Short mmCIF file of C-alpha atoms in Angstrom, two decimals:
data_model
loop_
_atom_site.label_atom_id
_atom_site.label_comp_id
_atom_site.label_asym_id
_atom_site.label_seq_id
_atom_site.Cartn_x
_atom_site.Cartn_y
_atom_site.Cartn_z
CA UNK A 1 26.40 -3.01 -0.14
CA UNK A 2 28.36 -1.22 2.50
CA UNK A 3 25.55 -1.24 5.08
CA UNK A 4 25.55 -5.06 5.10
CA UNK A 5 29.26 -5.06 5.93
CA UNK A 6 28.56 -2.60 8.73
CA UNK A 7 25.78 -4.81 10.05
CA UNK A 8 28.04 -7.88 10.04
CA UNK A 9 30.76 -5.88 11.82
CA UNK A 10 28.24 -4.80 14.46
CA UNK A 11 26.96 -8.34 14.95
CA UNK A 12 30.50 -9.74 15.26
CA UNK A 13 31.77 -7.07 17.67
CA UNK A 14 28.68 -6.70 19.85
CA UNK A 15 27.43 -10.29 20.22
CA UNK A 16 25.42 -9.48 23.36
CA UNK A 17 22.79 -7.76 21.22
CA UNK A 18 20.12 -10.21 20.08
CA UNK A 19 19.37 -9.45 16.43
CA UNK A 20 16.07 -10.70 15.05
CA UNK A 21 14.98 -9.94 11.50
CA UNK A 22 11.47 -8.75 10.67
CA UNK A 23 10.33 -8.27 7.11
CA UNK A 24 7.57 -5.88 6.09
CA UNK A 25 6.52 -3.11 3.78
CA UNK A 26 7.75 0.41 4.37
CA UNK A 27 4.52 1.29 6.19
CA UNK A 28 4.49 -1.91 8.25
CA UNK A 29 8.04 -1.24 9.47
CA UNK A 30 7.20 2.38 10.23
CA UNK A 31 4.19 1.35 12.33
CA UNK A 32 6.27 -1.34 14.08
CA UNK A 33 8.73 1.41 15.10
CA UNK A 34 5.87 3.66 16.21
CA UNK A 35 4.42 0.90 18.39
CA UNK A 36 7.72 -0.26 19.90
CA UNK A 37 7.58 -3.67 18.21
CA UNK A 38 11.03 -3.16 16.64
CA UNK A 39 14.00 -1.06 17.73
CA UNK A 40 15.73 -0.60 14.38
CA UNK A 41 14.50 -0.45 10.81
CA UNK A 42 16.52 -0.57 7.60
CA UNK A 43 14.27 0.58 4.79
CA UNK A 44 13.89 3.09 2.00
CA UNK A 45 13.05 6.69 2.79
CA UNK A 46 9.57 7.66 1.66
CA UNK A 47 8.95 10.74 3.77
CA UNK A 48 10.89 13.44 5.58
CA UNK A 49 12.80 12.13 8.58
CA UNK A 50 10.96 12.21 11.90
CA UNK A 51 12.59 14.00 14.84
CA UNK A 52 11.31 11.14 17.04
CA UNK A 53 14.01 8.82 15.65
CA UNK A 54 17.73 8.79 15.00
CA UNK A 55 17.79 8.69 11.19
CA UNK A 56 20.80 7.84 9.11
CA UNK A 57 21.18 7.55 5.33
CA UNK A 58 23.19 4.38 4.71
CA UNK A 59 23.02 4.33 0.92
CA UNK A 60 21.31 5.93 -2.05
CA UNK A 61 19.55 3.65 -4.49
CA UNK A 62 18.78 4.08 -8.15
CA UNK A 63 15.57 2.69 -9.59
CA UNK A 64 16.01 0.09 -12.31
CA UNK A 65 13.44 -1.76 -14.39
CA UNK A 66 13.52 -5.50 -15.01
CA UNK A 67 11.73 -6.52 -18.19
CA UNK A 68 11.61 -9.60 -20.41
CA UNK A 69 14.25 -9.72 -23.14
CA UNK A 70 11.35 -10.64 -25.47
CA UNK A 71 9.62 -7.31 -24.79
CA UNK A 72 10.32 -4.71 -27.53
CA UNK A 73 11.07 -2.14 -24.79
CA UNK A 74 14.15 -4.17 -23.84
CA UNK A 75 15.69 -3.19 -27.20
CA UNK A 76 15.59 0.55 -26.42
CA UNK A 77 18.86 2.22 -25.37
CA UNK A 78 17.19 3.36 -22.12
CA UNK A 79 13.77 3.44 -20.51
CA UNK A 80 11.93 6.63 -19.67
CA UNK A 81 8.96 6.53 -17.31
CA UNK A 82 6.68 7.53 -20.19
CA UNK A 83 7.78 4.45 -22.21
CA UNK A 84 6.23 2.16 -19.59
CA UNK A 85 2.70 3.57 -19.34
CA UNK A 86 1.12 0.82 -21.51
CA UNK A 87 3.00 -2.04 -19.82
CA UNK A 88 1.80 -3.42 -16.46
CA UNK A 89 4.00 -2.71 -13.44
CA UNK A 90 4.67 -5.73 -11.22
CA UNK A 91 5.17 -5.05 -7.52
CA UNK A 92 6.17 -7.57 -4.85
CA UNK A 93 3.86 -6.82 -1.95
CA UNK A 94 1.57 -8.61 0.48
CA UNK A 95 -2.15 -8.08 -0.01
CA UNK A 96 -2.64 -5.73 2.94
CA UNK A 97 -0.10 -3.18 1.64
CA UNK A 98 -0.80 -3.31 -2.11
CA UNK A 99 -2.87 -0.12 -2.25
CA UNK A 100 -0.24 1.95 -0.38
CA UNK A 101 2.57 0.55 -2.54
CA UNK A 102 0.71 1.29 -5.77
CA UNK A 103 -0.06 4.84 -4.59
CA UNK A 104 3.62 5.38 -3.79
CA UNK A 105 4.77 4.25 -7.24
CA UNK A 106 2.07 6.32 -8.95
CA UNK A 107 2.33 9.50 -6.89
CA UNK A 108 6.01 9.69 -5.97
CA UNK A 109 7.82 7.70 -8.65
CA UNK A 110 5.39 8.58 -11.47
CA UNK A 111 4.61 5.13 -12.86
CA UNK A 112 1.10 4.94 -14.30
CA UNK A 113 -1.00 2.23 -15.86
CA UNK A 114 -1.99 -1.23 -14.72
CA UNK A 115 -0.40 -2.74 -11.60
CA UNK A 116 0.03 -6.46 -10.95
CA UNK A 117 1.15 -7.91 -7.63
CA UNK A 118 3.30 -10.87 -6.70
CA UNK A 119 3.83 -12.44 -3.27
CA UNK A 120 7.50 -13.26 -3.90
CA UNK A 121 10.37 -12.06 -6.06
CA UNK A 122 10.33 -15.46 -7.79
CA UNK A 123 6.67 -15.04 -8.74
CA UNK A 124 7.38 -11.52 -10.00
CA UNK A 125 10.27 -12.71 -12.18
CA UNK A 126 8.07 -15.47 -13.62
CA UNK A 127 5.54 -12.78 -14.54
CA UNK A 128 8.34 -10.79 -16.20
CA UNK A 129 9.68 -13.76 -18.17
CA UNK A 130 6.18 -14.64 -19.40
CA UNK A 131 5.71 -11.09 -20.68
CA UNK A 132 3.14 -9.90 -18.14
CA UNK A 133 4.96 -6.66 -17.31
CA UNK A 134 8.02 -5.02 -15.79
CA UNK A 135 9.26 -4.71 -12.21
CA UNK A 136 10.96 -1.72 -10.58
CA UNK A 137 13.97 -2.68 -8.43
CA UNK A 138 16.28 -0.66 -6.19
CA UNK A 139 19.97 -0.95 -6.97
CA UNK A 140 22.57 0.28 -4.50
CA UNK A 141 25.99 0.93 -6.02
CA UNK A 142 27.24 -0.91 -9.07
CA UNK A 143 25.87 -4.40 -9.59
CA UNK A 144 26.52 -6.89 -12.33
CA UNK A 145 23.47 -8.34 -14.03
CA UNK A 146 23.64 -11.57 -15.98
CA UNK A 147 20.34 -13.03 -17.12
CA UNK A 148 19.38 -14.17 -20.59
CA UNK A 149 15.62 -13.86 -20.02
CA UNK A 150 15.38 -10.58 -18.09
CA UNK A 151 16.98 -7.24 -18.99
CA UNK A 152 17.71 -4.61 -16.35
CA UNK A 153 17.81 -0.89 -17.23
CA UNK A 154 18.10 2.28 -15.17
CA UNK A 155 14.74 4.05 -15.10
CA UNK A 156 15.02 7.64 -16.28
CA UNK A 157 12.89 10.76 -16.22
CA UNK A 158 13.88 13.35 -18.81
CA UNK A 159 17.20 11.57 -19.28
CA UNK A 160 18.13 11.52 -15.58
CA UNK A 161 18.23 8.40 -13.38
CA UNK A 162 15.30 8.10 -10.97
CA UNK A 163 16.49 7.88 -7.38
CA UNK A 164 14.20 7.00 -4.47
CA UNK A 165 15.50 9.91 -2.38
CA UNK A 166 18.14 12.47 -3.20
CA UNK A 167 20.77 12.51 -0.43
CA UNK A 168 21.70 16.12 -1.19
CA UNK A 169 18.17 17.38 -0.62
CA UNK A 170 16.65 17.27 2.86
CA UNK A 171 12.96 17.35 1.90
CA UNK A 172 12.76 16.20 -1.69
CA UNK A 173 12.26 13.01 -3.58
CA UNK A 174 13.58 11.99 -6.98
#
């Protein structure tokens, strides 16, 4: 994760800047920027860049699916969006942002069916292991995955990896 190295470099070389971390959904961070609550936001791109901010693409992520190794879908050579329509989608999101997050995954990513929510990544993985559904996760670069209870596959649409935002295209998603 190159952007983390850049952040650590910044923090080491410019110690006078007080860095405080705020966590929130995409929309919560956007509104915090709009209202001057935060000065910098590192988050996924869900809309065209605003001219009001200095925007920079730090990395491109690919969408993966985590699913129980007991689920028959984990035996497929790859997972297409259509393969998941009868399996609940598990999203990690606080209660106030659940509707927006579900709409994003339905409308932009194209995942349809039942949605379940978890407050933490640990709760979500417990839901996966107990066979309650699958969870979409962003992966930046190449990452090793070693887990005997959860399989991780790239999510595909018509044989092509689903990306949150295509770097080469200014105003397009996927």
